[in-house]
mmCIF file of C-alpha atoms in Angstrom:
data_model
loop_
_atom_site.group_PDB
_atom_site.id
_atom_site.type_symbol
_atom_site.label_atom_id
_atom_site.label_comp_id
_atom_site.label_asym_id
_atom_site.label_seq_id
_atom_site.Cartn_x
_atom_site.Cartn_y
_atom_site.Cartn_z
ATOM 1 C CA UNK A 8 0.119 -0.034 0.124
ATOM 2 C CA UNK A 9 1.155 3.287 -0.879
ATOM 3 C CA UNK A 10 2.767 4.931 1.946
ATOM 4 C CA UNK A 11 0.627 8.309 2.096
ATOM 5 C CA UNK A 12 -2.436 5.903 2.305
ATOM 6 C CA UNK A 13 -0.457 4.369 5.232
ATOM 7 C CA UNK A 14 0.047 7.323 7.086
ATOM 8 C CA UNK A 15 -3.831 8.162 6.490
ATOM 9 C CA UNK A 16 -5.231 5.096 7.817
ATOM 10 C CA UNK A 17 -2.735 4.546 10.929
ATOM 11 C CA UNK A 18 -3.660 8.729 11.800
ATOM 12 C CA UNK A 19 -7.278 7.840 11.949
ATOM 13 C CA UNK A 20 -7.108 4.581 13.804
ATOM 14 C CA UNK A 21 -5.187 6.006 16.132
ATOM 15 C CA UNK A 22 -7.159 8.870 16.861
ATOM 16 C CA UNK A 23 -10.152 7.280 16.660
ATOM 17 C CA UNK A 24 -9.113 5.207 19.591
ATOM 18 C CA UNK A 25 -8.517 8.359 21.788
ATOM 19 C CA UNK A 26 -12.015 9.204 20.685
ATOM 20 C CA UNK A 27 -10.949 12.477 19.319
ATOM 21 C CA UNK A 28 -12.855 14.329 16.505
ATOM 22 C CA UNK A 29 -10.521 15.441 14.015
ATOM 23 C CA UNK A 30 -10.701 19.150 15.284
ATOM 24 C CA UNK A 31 -9.366 17.781 18.673
ATOM 25 C CA UNK A 32 -6.789 15.825 17.372
ATOM 26 C CA UNK A 33 -5.765 18.915 14.866
ATOM 27 C CA UNK A 34 -5.561 20.921 17.877
ATOM 28 C CA UNK A 35 -3.151 18.595 19.677
ATOM 29 C CA UNK A 36 -0.968 18.244 16.547
ATOM 30 C CA UNK A 37 -0.997 22.268 15.737
ATOM 31 C CA UNK A 38 -2.022 21.565 12.609
ATOM 32 C CA UNK A 39 -5.502 22.608 10.669
ATOM 33 C CA UNK A 40 -8.654 20.304 10.852
ATOM 34 C CA UNK A 41 -8.798 20.384 6.849
ATOM 35 C CA UNK A 42 -5.236 18.959 6.537
ATOM 36 C CA UNK A 43 -5.787 16.421 8.974
ATOM 37 C CA UNK A 44 -8.467 15.292 6.877
ATOM 38 C CA UNK A 45 -6.423 15.390 3.567
ATOM 39 C CA UNK A 46 -3.881 12.818 5.676
ATOM 40 C CA UNK A 47 -6.462 9.890 6.929
ATOM 41 C CA UNK A 48 -7.479 10.102 3.264
ATOM 42 C CA UNK A 49 -3.903 9.474 1.951
ATOM 43 C CA UNK A 50 -3.981 12.848 -0.174
ATOM 44 C CA UNK A 51 -0.825 14.622 1.188
ATOM 45 C CA UNK A 52 2.696 14.064 1.257
ATOM 46 C CA UNK A 53 4.319 15.194 4.344
ATOM 47 C CA UNK A 54 7.473 16.217 5.260
ATOM 48 C CA UNK A 55 9.194 14.138 7.964
ATOM 49 C CA UNK A 56 8.632 17.303 10.268
ATOM 50 C CA UNK A 57 4.856 17.016 9.910
ATOM 51 C CA UNK A 58 5.135 13.460 10.508
ATOM 52 C CA UNK A 59 6.689 14.217 13.779
ATOM 53 C CA UNK A 60 3.803 16.578 15.006
ATOM 54 C CA UNK A 61 1.018 14.055 13.958
ATOM 55 C CA UNK A 62 2.712 11.699 16.254
ATOM 56 C CA UNK A 63 3.241 13.911 18.758
ATOM 57 C CA UNK A 64 -0.714 13.365 20.526
ATOM 58 C CA UNK A 65 -0.151 9.869 20.208
ATOM 59 C CA UNK A 66 2.676 9.801 21.938
ATOM 60 C CA UNK A 67 4.452 7.188 19.227
ATOM 61 C CA UNK A 68 7.427 7.268 17.517
ATOM 62 C CA UNK A 69 7.233 9.573 13.988
ATOM 63 C CA UNK A 70 8.094 6.208 12.360
ATOM 64 C CA UNK A 71 5.232 4.154 13.560
ATOM 65 C CA UNK A 72 2.860 6.519 11.471
ATOM 66 C CA UNK A 73 3.997 4.755 8.337
ATOM 67 C CA UNK A 74 4.249 1.357 8.815
ATOM 68 C CA UNK B 22 17.367 14.778 18.379
ATOM 69 C CA UNK B 23 15.648 16.399 15.552
ATOM 70 C CA UNK B 24 14.126 14.153 13.114
ATOM 71 C CA UNK B 25 16.090 15.335 10.087
ATOM 72 C CA UNK B 26 19.504 15.003 11.845
ATOM 73 C CA UNK B 27 17.880 11.451 12.803
ATOM 74 C CA UNK B 28 16.935 10.427 9.260
ATOM 75 C CA UNK B 29 20.482 11.606 8.172
ATOM 76 C CA UNK B 30 22.412 9.628 10.740
ATOM 77 C CA UNK B 31 20.144 6.396 9.708
ATOM 78 C CA UNK B 32 20.722 6.726 6.116
ATOM 79 C CA UNK B 33 24.820 7.145 6.456
ATOM 80 C CA UNK B 34 25.392 4.639 9.292
ATOM 81 C CA UNK B 35 22.654 2.199 6.766
ATOM 82 C CA UNK B 36 24.973 3.463 3.695
ATOM 83 C CA UNK B 37 28.563 2.784 5.417
ATOM 84 C CA UNK B 38 27.482 -0.827 6.596
ATOM 85 C CA UNK B 39 26.512 -1.730 2.849
ATOM 86 C CA UNK B 40 30.259 -0.262 1.918
ATOM 87 C CA UNK B 41 28.764 1.986 -0.745
ATOM 88 C CA UNK B 42 29.678 5.700 -1.755
ATOM 89 C CA UNK B 43 26.949 8.474 -1.796
ATOM 90 C CA UNK B 44 27.098 7.912 -5.380
ATOM 91 C CA UNK B 45 26.300 3.887 -5.317
ATOM 92 C CA UNK B 46 23.437 4.573 -2.908
ATOM 93 C CA UNK B 47 22.044 7.206 -4.774
ATOM 94 C CA UNK B 48 21.892 5.517 -7.826
ATOM 95 C CA UNK B 49 20.329 2.887 -6.059
ATOM 96 C CA UNK B 50 17.795 4.928 -4.662
ATOM 97 C CA UNK B 51 16.797 6.678 -7.706
ATOM 98 C CA UNK B 52 17.952 10.015 -5.890
ATOM 99 C CA UNK B 53 20.466 12.847 -6.737
ATOM 100 C CA UNK B 54 23.833 12.257 -4.894
ATOM 101 C CA UNK B 55 24.348 15.841 -3.669
ATOM 102 C CA UNK B 56 20.471 15.584 -2.143
ATOM 103 C CA UNK B 57 21.988 12.268 -0.388
ATOM 104 C CA UNK B 58 24.441 14.075 0.985
ATOM 105 C CA UNK B 59 22.430 17.260 1.964
ATOM 106 C CA UNK B 60 20.157 13.909 4.046
ATOM 107 C CA UNK B 61 22.968 12.813 5.566
ATOM 108 C CA UNK B 62 24.024 16.078 7.076
ATOM 109 C CA UNK B 63 20.557 16.552 8.190
ATOM 110 C CA UNK B 64 20.003 19.891 6.078
ATOM 111 C CA UNK B 65 16.776 18.299 4.081
ATOM 112 C CA UNK B 66 13.351 17.671 5.195
ATOM 113 C CA UNK B 67 12.113 15.319 2.764
ATOM 114 C CA UNK B 68 8.279 14.141 2.469
ATOM 115 C CA UNK B 69 7.548 10.538 2.965
ATOM 116 C CA UNK B 70 7.580 9.824 -0.533
ATOM 117 C CA UNK B 71 11.127 10.435 -0.458
ATOM 118 C CA UNK B 72 11.948 8.576 2.838
ATOM 119 C CA UNK B 73 10.349 5.397 1.067
ATOM 120 C CA UNK B 74 12.872 5.973 -1.900
ATOM 121 C CA UNK B 75 15.504 6.183 0.684
ATOM 122 C CA UNK B 76 14.641 2.684 2.454
ATOM 123 C CA UNK B 77 14.596 1.155 -0.603
ATOM 124 C CA UNK B 78 18.253 -0.116 -1.149
ATOM 125 C CA UNK B 79 18.266 -1.399 2.477
ATOM 126 C CA UNK B 80 15.134 -3.184 2.374
ATOM 127 C CA UNK B 81 14.358 -1.906 5.845
ATOM 128 C CA UNK B 82 10.850 -0.396 6.530
ATOM 129 C CA UNK B 83 10.497 3.779 5.765
ATOM 130 C CA UNK B 84 9.633 4.086 9.340
ATOM 131 C CA UNK B 85 13.263 2.515 10.722
ATOM 132 C CA UNK B 86 14.931 5.557 8.733
ATOM 133 C CA UNK B 87 13.262 7.964 11.162
ATOM 134 C CA UNK B 88 14.226 6.125 14.792
#
């Protein structure tokens, strides 16, 4: 599966496991909600510094989001 | 340590473990040699599709390069 799609599925799975809305999560990550929506749909190819921001609310290593 | 610096150190460590020059490795990854040099010095903030290209020659998951 393409890496942007894997990232999106991992973000959605972890976000939903926390019971957070996209807006809740976006606020925690310091990223705009529409960007989170695009990420979850595999429609963004973010830089690694963005992946690190995405990982912070989940307290997981950034690399885990690409698995 | 900053994620771009971690990426660079991982790439250099794995490349040297294979005994490849930056040029050897750049050819295998399909990336320009000067870009590899910048990556290894932590001076680039690549997208995740580039991280996937960087991982291919090492046959490791892309996320491992961010560890």
